[in-house]
Amino acid sequence: MDKYFLTTAIDYVNGKPHIGHAYEKILTDIIARHYSLRCDDVYFLTGTDEHGIKIQKTAQAQGITPQELCDMNNAEFKKAWKALDVDYTKLIRTTDKYHEEVVQRIFKKLVDNGDIYKHEYEGLYCSGCECFLNPKDLTEDGLCPEHLKKPEVVKEMNYFFKLTKYKDAIIKHIKEHPDFIVPDFRANEVLRQLEEIQDISVSRSKESVQWGVDVLDDPEQVIYVWIDALSNYITAIGYDVDHQDEKFKKYWPADVHVIGKDILKFHSIYWIAILMALDLPLPKHIFAHGWITIDEAKMSKSLGNVISPTGVMESFGLEQPDAFRYYMATAAAIGRDGNYSDEDFKEKVNAHLANSMGNLLNRTLSMLVKYFDGEIKPEFTVNPEIMKHASNTIDFVNTHFDNFEIAEAAQEIMVLVDTVNKYVTDNAPWTLAKEEKMTECGSVLRTVLEAMCTVSSLIYPYCPNIAKEMARQLKYDLTTKLGNIKDQKFIQNGILISKEDIKPVFLRVDSEFADKSQKIKV
Ligand code: MSP
């Protein structure tokens, strides 16, 4: 693997980041960090989607310009990603000049090639979805099923993209590449949608939308948000219609687009057709994650339960995002919806991160200091079965990541932690010490510490700060590639640690003061 290029959806900036946006960015950051342990060149792209009627109307309502709204909320997204240790390579804004100009040229190329044509159209537009809806998809009361709002009747001259021309090629691609859409049950949904596909409107008249990219040579038309938004994946790395940067040549096609299930159609049909029309290679995978609910309810402004990710950290008094990242990453099986609840959060992170993982390291190091003054003696040997389990866990975790099974991979890591905990209980090093079987006692400790080196590497993508602290106490190099860990020993003979250097890697969350009102800040 010589490069790994992964992207997230780009978030609308009509509001501040919420826990749903955070879920996706955390999942993607975890995938990026995991691959950084397998490959030297990972490019992680995220961004903000800044044009369209929704942003125009929100700015108007707040009495500011759309650009001011975009700048303000773009800063909020950046702040949130920093607080959550979402370590992207680039955050593109669709108001970036280079992006806007290339989008105009992409549009022109599609017009010149006959893929885009002008046509008078009457349809039902939902500004929440920023797209026209099919009347048969509305609720019984004629509302958008997603936003529960009545779509506007829009009659205007628009540009249309010939989606129907690419229908058969897209169906063929999906059928021939079973891992193109992940999880696979979503591929069937897309194939059903493709059966009914029609050409799509790709511009709006200036009368209805002003905040967007003008069509070149036709300034009365504004390029509709999806062509603008989707193109970010290639403009961000230097694509242009007649010239492509080295960066583009190196990174495209994307290894994976990580997106929510609600926008799968745009990615697996519209975007794929656009790439085919531009004669560009297709992304290797599109991973559609599920949605996060709050206490089992859909997040919505009207319910007043839109939670800010940094609000969760603040309300639990957490200085680092590791626990929240871990909780989010394990909230749902691949592609399924997940839920956030305070109680569940507290219970899970205390059980997994403090009790099982953190305590294991802490008490092992404490015993090493108590019985051996922190010294690993050459006669201490490692248990081959535990080492084998640790090495197998690396394989399992790699396979899960290759299938985008982030929660499932975390579960494997916890199985390893539980196995090592059981090994300690079964071998009772404190009893061995009492019986003065010191070599046996030291060997148990060495085995645990060796396994914890693997655990710290594997947990690093989820909990980077905890992993760094574990690695510091183990004198272990966290940049070690996963491929080099297997069957290697990292715990050196000699003094490993002193009493003063031992510190719990994660303190239990005791959150009697966790107060929802603080979290609902969006
Ligand atoms: N701007 C478009 C995406 C364009 S991508 C070329 C958009 N923006 S969004 O702000 O509405 O959503 C951004 C991402 O957050 C989407 O992938 C969406 O699925 C995800 N989520 C929004 N709410 C969510 C939850 N409640 N739970 C999980 N993810 C959710 O769509």
Coordinates of C-alpha atoms and ligand atoms in Angstrom, one line a residue:
M1 CA 0.0 0.0 0.0
D2 CA 1.8 3.2 -1.1
K3 CA -0.9 5.7 -0.4
Y4 CA -4.3 5.9 1.3
F5 CA -6.7 8.8 0.4
L6 CA -9.8 9.1 2.4
T7 CA -12.5 11.7 2.6
T8 CA -15.5 12.7 4.7
A9 CA -18.7 14.4 3.6
I10 CA -18.3 18.2 3.7
D11 CA -20.7 19.7 6.3
Y12 CA -23.2 22.4 5.7
V13 CA -22.3 25.5 7.6
N14 CA -25.8 26.8 8.3
G15 CA -25.3 25.6 11.8
K16 CA -22.6 24.5 14.3
P17 CA -21.1 21.0 14.4
H18 CA -23.2 18.4 16.2
I19 CA -22.6 14.9 17.4
G20 CA -23.7 13.4 14.1
H21 CA -21.1 15.4 12.1
A22 CA -18.5 14.5 14.8
Y23 CA -19.4 10.8 14.5
E24 CA -18.4 10.7 10.8
K25 CA -15.2 12.8 11.3
I26 CA -14.1 10.6 14.2
L27 CA -14.7 7.4 12.3
T28 CA -12.7 8.8 9.4
D29 CA -9.9 10.0 11.6
I30 CA -9.7 6.5 13.2
I31 CA -9.5 4.9 9.7
A32 CA -6.8 7.4 8.8
R33 CA -4.8 6.8 11.9
H34 CA -5.1 3.1 11.5
Y35 CA -3.8 3.2 8.0
S36 CA -1.0 5.5 9.1
L37 CA 0.2 2.5 11.0
R38 CA 0.3 0.5 7.8
C39 CA 1.3 2.9 5.1
D40 CA 3.6 6.0 5.0
D41 CA 1.3 8.3 3.0
V42 CA -2.2 8.9 4.2
Y43 CA -4.2 11.9 3.0
F44 CA -7.3 12.7 5.0
L45 CA -9.6 15.3 3.4
T46 CA -12.6 16.9 5.1
G47 CA -14.4 20.2 4.5
T48 CA -17.3 22.5 4.7
D49 CA -20.1 22.9 2.1
E50 CA -20.8 26.6 2.0
H51 CA -23.2 27.4 -0.9
G52 CA -26.9 27.1 -1.4
I53 CA -30.3 28.3 -0.4
K54 CA -30.1 26.9 3.1
I55 CA -27.0 29.0 3.9
Q56 CA -28.4 32.0 2.1
K57 CA -31.6 31.9 4.1
T58 CA -29.9 31.3 7.5
A59 CA -27.6 34.2 6.9
Q60 CA -30.5 36.4 6.0
A61 CA -32.4 35.4 9.1
Q62 CA -29.4 36.3 11.2
G63 CA -28.9 39.6 9.5
I64 CA -25.4 38.8 8.2
T65 CA -23.9 38.0 4.8
P66 CA -23.6 34.4 3.7
Q67 CA -19.9 34.8 3.7
E68 CA -19.9 36.0 7.3
L69 CA -22.0 33.0 8.3
C70 CA -19.7 30.6 6.4
D71 CA -16.6 32.1 8.1
M72 CA -18.1 32.0 11.5
N73 CA -19.3 28.4 11.3
N74 CA -16.3 27.1 9.4
A75 CA -14.3 28.3 12.4
E76 CA -16.6 26.4 14.7
F77 CA -16.1 23.2 12.7
K78 CA -12.3 23.6 12.8
K79 CA -12.4 24.3 16.5
A80 CA -14.5 21.1 17.1
W81 CA -12.2 18.9 15.0
K82 CA -9.2 20.2 16.9
A83 CA -10.8 19.5 20.2
L84 CA -11.7 16.0 19.0
D85 CA -8.2 15.4 17.7
V86 CA -9.5 14.9 14.2
D87 CA -6.2 15.3 12.4
Y88 CA -7.1 16.0 8.8
T89 CA -4.6 16.7 6.1
K90 CA -6.8 19.4 4.5
L91 CA -10.1 21.1 5.2
I92 CA -11.5 22.4 1.9
R93 CA -14.2 25.1 1.8
T94 CA -16.4 25.2 -1.3
T95 CA -16.0 29.0 -1.2
D96 CA -12.2 28.6 -1.8
K97 CA -11.5 30.4 -5.1
Y98 CA -9.6 27.6 -6.7
H99 CA -12.5 25.2 -6.0
E100 CA -15.1 27.6 -7.4
E101 CA -13.2 28.2 -10.6
V102 CA -12.6 24.5 -11.2
V103 CA -16.2 23.7 -10.6
Q104 CA -17.1 26.3 -13.3
R105 CA -14.7 24.6 -15.7
I106 CA -16.0 21.1 -14.8
F107 CA -19.6 22.3 -15.5
K108 CA -18.5 23.8 -18.8
K109 CA -16.7 20.7 -19.9
L110 CA -19.9 18.6 -19.2
V111 CA -21.9 21.1 -21.2
D112 CA -19.4 21.0 -24.1
N113 CA -19.4 17.2 -24.1
G114 CA -23.2 17.1 -24.2
D115 CA -23.6 15.6 -20.7
I116 CA -25.4 18.8 -19.5
Y117 CA -28.3 20.4 -21.4
K118 CA -30.8 23.2 -20.7
H119 CA -34.4 22.4 -20.0
E120 CA -37.5 24.0 -18.5
Y121 CA -38.6 22.2 -15.4
E122 CA -41.2 22.2 -12.7
G123 CA -40.6 20.2 -9.6
L124 CA -40.7 20.0 -5.8
Y125 CA -37.6 21.4 -4.2
C126 CA -36.6 20.6 -0.6
S127 CA -34.0 23.1 0.7
G128 CA -33.2 20.7 3.6
C129 CA -32.0 18.1 1.1
E130 CA -31.0 20.8 -1.4
C131 CA -32.6 18.7 -4.2
F132 CA -35.8 18.1 -6.1
L133 CA -38.0 15.3 -4.7
N134 CA -40.0 12.7 -6.5
P135 CA -43.7 13.2 -5.6
K136 CA -44.1 9.5 -4.9
D137 CA -41.4 9.8 -2.2
L138 CA -43.3 12.4 -0.1
T139 CA -45.2 11.5 3.1
E140 CA -49.0 11.2 3.0
D141 CA -49.2 14.9 3.9
G142 CA -47.0 15.8 1.0
L143 CA -43.9 16.5 3.2
C144 CA -40.2 15.7 2.6
P145 CA -39.8 12.4 4.5
E146 CA -36.4 13.5 5.8
H147 CA -37.1 17.0 6.9
L148 CA -40.9 16.8 7.4
K149 CA -41.3 20.1 5.5
K150 CA -43.4 20.9 2.5
P151 CA -41.2 21.2 -0.5
E152 CA -41.5 24.3 -2.7
V153 CA -43.0 24.1 -6.1
V154 CA -40.2 25.4 -8.4
K155 CA -40.7 26.1 -12.1
E156 CA -37.6 27.4 -13.9
M157 CA -35.2 26.9 -16.7
N158 CA -32.4 24.8 -15.4
Y159 CA -29.4 22.8 -16.7
F160 CA -29.8 19.1 -16.5
F161 CA -27.2 16.3 -16.3
K162 CA -27.8 13.2 -18.4
L163 CA -27.7 10.7 -15.5
T164 CA -29.7 8.2 -17.5
K165 CA -26.8 7.9 -20.0
Y166 CA -24.7 6.4 -17.2
K167 CA -27.3 4.2 -15.6
D168 CA -26.2 0.9 -17.1
A169 CA -22.5 1.5 -16.5
I170 CA -23.2 2.3 -12.8
I171 CA -25.3 -0.8 -12.3
K172 CA -22.6 -2.9 -14.0
H173 CA -19.9 -1.3 -11.8
I174 CA -21.8 -2.0 -8.6
K175 CA -22.6 -5.5 -9.5
E176 CA -19.0 -6.3 -10.6
H177 CA -17.5 -4.7 -7.4
P178 CA -19.3 -6.1 -4.4
D179 CA -17.2 -4.1 -2.0
F180 CA -17.7 -0.8 -3.8
I181 CA -20.6 0.2 -1.6
V182 CA -20.1 -0.7 2.1
P183 CA -21.9 -2.2 3.9
D184 CA -23.3 -4.4 1.1
F185 CA -26.9 -4.2 2.1
R186 CA -26.8 -0.6 1.0
A187 CA -25.8 -1.6 -2.5
N188 CA -29.2 -3.2 -3.0
E189 CA -30.9 0.0 -2.1
V190 CA -28.8 1.9 -4.6
L191 CA -29.6 -0.6 -7.3
R192 CA -33.3 -0.2 -6.6
Q193 CA -32.9 3.6 -6.8
L194 CA -31.0 3.3 -10.1
E195 CA -34.0 1.5 -11.7
E196 CA -36.0 4.7 -11.4
I197 CA -33.3 7.2 -12.1
Q198 CA -34.0 10.3 -14.3
D199 CA -31.8 13.1 -15.5
I200 CA -31.1 15.6 -12.7
S201 CA -31.2 19.3 -12.4
V202 CA -27.8 20.7 -11.8
S203 CA -28.4 24.5 -11.7
R204 CA -30.9 26.9 -10.2
S205 CA -31.9 30.3 -11.5
K206 CA -30.3 33.3 -10.0
E207 CA -33.7 34.5 -9.1
S208 CA -34.1 31.7 -6.6
V209 CA -30.5 31.3 -5.4
Q210 CA -27.8 33.9 -5.4
W211 CA -25.3 32.2 -3.0
G212 CA -23.5 29.8 -5.3
V213 CA -21.1 29.4 -8.1
D214 CA -22.2 31.0 -11.4
V215 CA -22.4 29.0 -14.6
L216 CA -19.6 30.2 -16.9
D217 CA -21.1 32.1 -19.9
D218 CA -24.6 32.0 -18.3
P219 CA -24.5 34.1 -15.1
E220 CA -28.3 33.9 -14.7
Q221 CA -27.8 30.3 -13.6
V222 CA -26.1 29.1 -10.4
I223 CA -24.5 25.7 -10.2
Y224 CA -26.6 23.6 -7.9
V225 CA -24.9 22.5 -4.7
W226 CA -24.3 18.9 -5.3
I227 CA -22.1 19.3 -8.4
D228 CA -20.3 22.0 -6.5
A229 CA -20.0 19.9 -3.3
L230 CA -19.1 16.6 -4.8
S231 CA -16.3 18.1 -6.9
N232 CA -14.4 19.0 -3.7
Y233 CA -13.0 15.5 -3.6
I234 CA -10.9 16.2 -6.7
T235 CA -10.4 20.0 -6.6
A236 CA -8.9 19.7 -3.1
I237 CA -6.0 17.7 -4.5
G238 CA -5.4 19.8 -7.5
Y239 CA -7.7 18.5 -10.3
D240 CA -8.5 20.8 -13.2
V241 CA -10.1 19.9 -16.5
D242 CA -7.1 20.3 -18.6
H243 CA -4.3 20.0 -16.0
Q244 CA -3.8 17.9 -12.9
D245 CA -1.4 18.4 -10.1
E246 CA 1.1 15.8 -9.1
K247 CA -0.9 15.5 -5.9
F248 CA -4.0 14.5 -7.8
K249 CA -2.1 12.0 -9.9
K250 CA -0.7 10.5 -6.7
Y251 CA -3.9 10.3 -4.6
W252 CA -6.8 9.9 -7.0
P253 CA -8.8 7.7 -7.0
A254 CA -10.0 7.9 -3.4
D255 CA -9.6 4.8 -1.4
V256 CA -12.8 5.6 0.5
H257 CA -15.4 8.3 0.7
V258 CA -16.9 8.1 4.2
I259 CA -20.5 9.5 4.2
G260 CA -23.8 9.1 6.0
K261 CA -26.5 6.8 4.7
D262 CA -28.7 9.8 3.8
I263 CA -26.4 11.0 1.1
L264 CA -25.4 7.7 -0.4
K265 CA -27.5 8.3 -3.6
F266 CA -25.5 11.5 -4.3
H267 CA -22.2 9.6 -4.0
S268 CA -22.9 6.3 -5.5
I269 CA -25.0 7.5 -8.4
Y270 CA -24.6 11.3 -9.1
W271 CA -20.9 11.5 -8.3
I272 CA -20.1 8.2 -10.1
A273 CA -21.8 9.5 -13.2
I274 CA -20.0 12.8 -13.0
L275 CA -16.6 11.0 -12.7
M276 CA -17.6 8.7 -15.7
A277 CA -18.5 11.8 -17.7
L278 CA -15.1 13.4 -16.8
D279 CA -13.4 10.1 -17.7
L280 CA -11.8 9.8 -14.3
P281 CA -11.2 6.6 -12.3
L282 CA -13.9 5.8 -9.6
P283 CA -13.3 5.7 -5.9
K284 CA -12.5 2.3 -4.5
H285 CA -15.1 2.3 -1.8
I286 CA -18.0 4.3 -0.6
F287 CA -18.7 3.6 3.1
A288 CA -22.1 4.7 4.3
H289 CA -22.3 4.9 8.1
G290 CA -25.6 5.0 10.0
W291 CA -27.1 7.8 12.0
I292 CA -26.6 8.8 15.7
T293 CA -29.7 9.3 17.8
I294 CA -29.8 10.9 21.2
D295 CA -31.5 8.8 23.9
E296 CA -33.0 6.8 21.0
A297 CA -34.6 9.9 19.4
K298 CA -33.7 11.5 16.1
M299 CA -31.6 14.7 16.7
S300 CA -33.6 17.7 15.6
K301 CA -33.7 21.4 16.4
S302 CA -37.5 21.2 17.1
L303 CA -36.9 18.5 19.8
G304 CA -34.1 20.6 21.2
N305 CA -31.7 17.7 21.5
V306 CA -29.0 18.6 19.1
I307 CA -25.8 17.9 21.1
S308 CA -22.5 19.5 20.6
P309 CA -19.5 17.1 20.7
T310 CA -17.4 19.4 22.7
G311 CA -20.4 19.9 25.1
V312 CA -20.2 16.2 26.0
M313 CA -16.5 16.6 26.9
E314 CA -17.1 19.7 28.9
S315 CA -20.0 18.3 30.8
F316 CA -18.0 15.3 31.9
G317 CA -15.0 17.4 32.6
L318 CA -12.9 15.6 30.0
E319 CA -9.8 17.4 28.9
Q320 CA -9.0 14.9 26.1
P321 CA -11.4 13.5 23.5
D322 CA -10.3 9.9 23.8
A323 CA -13.3 8.6 25.7
F324 CA -15.8 10.3 23.5
R325 CA -14.0 9.1 20.4
Y326 CA -14.0 5.6 21.7
Y327 CA -17.7 5.7 22.6
M328 CA -18.6 7.2 19.2
A329 CA -16.5 4.6 17.3
T330 CA -18.1 1.8 19.1
A331 CA -21.7 3.1 19.1
A332 CA -22.9 1.1 16.1
A333 CA -22.1 -2.0 14.1
I334 CA -21.0 -1.2 10.6
G335 CA -23.5 0.9 8.7
R336 CA -26.1 0.7 11.5
D337 CA -27.6 3.5 13.5
G338 CA -26.1 4.1 16.9
N339 CA -27.3 5.9 20.0
Y340 CA -25.8 8.4 22.5
S341 CA -26.8 8.4 26.1
D342 CA -25.0 9.8 29.1
E343 CA -25.5 6.7 31.2
D344 CA -24.2 4.4 28.5
F345 CA -21.3 6.6 27.8
K346 CA -20.2 6.6 31.4
E347 CA -20.6 2.9 31.8
K348 CA -18.8 1.9 28.6
V349 CA -15.8 4.1 28.9
N350 CA -15.3 3.3 32.6
A351 CA -15.6 -0.4 32.0
H352 CA -13.4 -0.6 28.9
L353 CA -10.9 2.2 29.2
A354 CA -10.5 2.6 32.9
N355 CA -11.2 -0.8 34.4
S356 CA -10.1 -3.3 31.8
M357 CA -7.4 -1.5 29.8
G358 CA -6.0 1.2 32.0
N359 CA -6.0 -0.8 35.2
L360 CA -4.3 -3.7 33.6
L361 CA -1.3 -1.6 32.7
N362 CA -1.3 0.3 36.0
R363 CA -1.4 -2.7 38.3
T364 CA 1.2 -4.6 36.2
L365 CA 3.6 -1.7 36.3
S366 CA 3.0 -1.3 40.0
M367 CA 3.8 -4.9 40.6
L368 CA 7.0 -4.6 38.5
V369 CA 8.0 -1.7 40.8
K370 CA 6.9 -3.4 44.0
Y371 CA 8.6 -6.8 43.3
F372 CA 11.5 -5.8 41.0
D373 CA 12.1 -2.1 41.5
G374 CA 10.8 -1.6 38.0
E375 CA 13.4 -3.9 36.4
I376 CA 12.8 -6.4 33.6
K377 CA 15.3 -9.2 34.2
P378 CA 16.7 -11.3 31.3
E379 CA 15.3 -14.5 32.8
F380 CA 11.7 -13.3 32.5
T381 CA 10.2 -15.0 29.5
V382 CA 6.9 -14.4 27.6
N383 CA 3.9 -16.7 27.3
P384 CA 3.7 -17.9 23.7
E385 CA -0.1 -18.3 23.8
I386 CA -0.7 -14.7 24.8
M387 CA 1.8 -13.5 22.2
K388 CA 0.0 -15.5 19.6
H389 CA -3.3 -14.0 20.6
A390 CA -1.8 -10.5 20.4
S391 CA -0.4 -11.2 17.0
N392 CA -3.7 -12.7 15.7
T393 CA -5.5 -9.7 17.0
I394 CA -3.4 -7.5 14.7
D395 CA -4.6 -9.6 11.7
F396 CA -8.2 -9.5 12.9
V397 CA -8.1 -5.7 13.4
N398 CA -6.5 -5.2 10.0
T399 CA -9.2 -7.2 8.3
H400 CA -11.9 -5.4 10.1
F401 CA -10.5 -2.0 9.0
D402 CA -10.2 -3.3 5.4
N403 CA -14.0 -3.9 5.7
F404 CA -14.6 -0.5 7.6
E405 CA -15.7 -2.4 10.7
I406 CA -14.5 0.1 13.2
A407 CA -16.6 -1.0 16.1
E408 CA -15.9 -4.6 15.4
A409 CA -12.1 -4.0 15.4
A410 CA -12.4 -2.2 18.8
Q411 CA -14.2 -5.3 20.1
E412 CA -11.3 -7.5 19.1
I413 CA -8.9 -5.2 20.9
M414 CA -11.1 -5.5 24.0
V415 CA -11.1 -9.3 23.7
L416 CA -7.3 -9.2 23.8
V417 CA -7.4 -7.0 26.9
D418 CA -9.9 -9.3 28.6
T419 CA -7.7 -12.4 27.7
V420 CA -4.7 -10.7 29.2
N421 CA -6.7 -9.7 32.3
K422 CA -7.8 -13.4 32.7
Y423 CA -4.2 -14.5 32.2
V424 CA -3.2 -12.3 35.1
T425 CA -6.0 -13.5 37.3
D426 CA -5.3 -17.1 36.5
N427 CA -1.5 -16.8 37.1
A428 CA -1.8 -14.5 40.1
P429 CA 1.6 -12.9 40.1
W430 CA 1.0 -11.6 43.6
T431 CA 0.8 -15.2 44.8
L432 CA 3.8 -16.2 42.8
A433 CA 5.7 -13.3 44.5
K434 CA 4.5 -14.5 47.9
E435 CA 5.7 -18.0 47.2
E436 CA 9.0 -16.4 46.0
K437 CA 8.7 -17.8 42.5
M438 CA 10.2 -14.6 41.2
T439 CA 11.1 -15.7 37.7
E440 CA 7.6 -17.0 37.1
C441 CA 6.1 -13.8 38.6
G442 CA 8.4 -11.6 36.4
S443 CA 7.5 -13.6 33.3
V444 CA 3.8 -13.0 33.8
L445 CA 4.5 -9.3 34.1
R446 CA 6.7 -9.2 31.1
T447 CA 4.1 -11.1 29.0
V448 CA 1.4 -8.5 30.0
L449 CA 3.6 -5.6 29.2
E450 CA 4.6 -7.0 25.9
A451 CA 0.9 -7.6 25.0
M452 CA 0.2 -4.0 26.1
C453 CA 2.6 -2.7 23.5
T454 CA 0.4 -4.3 20.8
V455 CA -2.7 -2.9 22.6
S456 CA -1.3 0.6 22.6
S457 CA -0.7 0.5 18.9
L458 CA -4.1 -1.0 18.2
I459 CA -6.0 1.4 20.4
Y460 CA -4.0 4.5 19.2
P461 CA -6.4 5.3 16.3
Y462 CA -9.4 5.4 18.7
C463 CA -7.6 6.9 21.8
P464 CA -4.4 8.7 20.6
N465 CA -3.7 10.4 24.0
I466 CA -4.3 7.3 26.1
A467 CA -2.1 5.3 23.7
K468 CA 0.7 7.8 23.9
E469 CA 0.6 7.7 27.7
M470 CA 0.6 3.9 27.6
A471 CA 3.6 3.9 25.2
R472 CA 5.5 6.4 27.3
Q473 CA 5.2 4.1 30.4
L474 CA 6.1 1.1 28.3
K475 CA 9.0 2.9 26.6
Y476 CA 7.4 1.7 23.4
D477 CA 7.6 3.5 20.0
L478 CA 4.0 4.2 18.9
T479 CA 5.1 4.9 15.3
T480 CA 6.0 1.2 14.9
K481 CA 4.1 -0.1 11.8
L482 CA 1.6 -2.9 12.6
G483 CA 3.4 -5.2 10.1
N484 CA 6.6 -4.9 12.3
I485 CA 4.9 -5.7 15.6
K486 CA 4.1 -9.3 14.9
D487 CA 6.4 -11.8 16.5
Q488 CA 8.7 -9.0 17.8
K489 CA 9.6 -8.2 21.4
F490 CA 9.7 -4.6 22.5
I491 CA 10.1 -4.8 26.3
Q492 CA 13.8 -4.4 26.9
N493 CA 15.8 -5.9 29.8
G494 CA 16.7 -3.4 32.5
I495 CA 14.8 -0.7 34.4
L496 CA 11.5 0.0 32.7
I497 CA 9.8 2.4 35.1
S498 CA 10.0 4.0 38.5
K499 CA 7.1 4.5 40.9
E500 CA 6.9 8.2 40.1
D501 CA 6.5 7.6 36.4
I502 CA 3.4 5.3 36.8
K503 CA 0.2 7.1 36.2
P504 CA -3.3 5.9 35.4
V505 CA -3.8 6.3 31.6
F506 CA -7.5 7.0 31.9
L507 CA -9.4 8.2 35.0
R508 CA -12.9 7.0 35.5
V509 CA -15.6 9.4 34.4
D510 CA -17.6 10.3 37.4
S511 CA -20.2 12.5 36.1
E512 CA -22.8 13.3 38.7
F513 CA -22.5 16.8 37.3
A514 CA -23.0 15.7 33.7
D515 CA -25.8 18.1 32.7
K516 CA -27.5 17.8 29.4
S517 CA -28.4 21.5 29.3
Q518 CA -24.7 22.2 28.9
K519 CA -24.3 19.8 26.0
I520 CA -27.2 21.1 23.9
K521 CA -25.4 24.0 22.5
V522 CA -26.0 23.7 18.8
Ligands
MSP1 N1 -23.2 19.0 2.5 C1 -23.7 17.7 2.4 C2 -22.7 16.7 2.1 C3 -21.9 17.0 0.8 S1 -20.6 15.8 0.6 C4 -20.0 16.1 -0.9 C5 -24.4 17.3 3.7 N2 -24.0 18.0 4.8 S2 -24.6 17.8 6.3 O1 -24.0 18.8 7.1 O2 -26.0 17.7 6.3 O3 -24.1 16.3 6.7 C6 -22.7 16.0 6.7 C7 -22.5 14.6 7.1 O4 -22.9 14.4 8.5 C8 -23.3 13.6 6.2 O5 -22.5 12.5 5.9 C9 -24.4 13.2 7.1 O6 -24.9 11.9 6.9 C10 -23.7 13.3 8.5 N3 -24.7 13.4 9.6 C11 -25.6 14.4 9.8 N4 -26.4 14.1 10.9 C12 -26.0 12.9 11.3 C13 -26.4 12.1 12.4 N5 -27.4 12.4 13.3 N6 -25.7 11.0 12.6 C14 -24.6 10.6 11.9 N7 -24.3 11.3 10.8 C15 -25.0 12.4 10.5 O7 -25.1 16.4 3.7

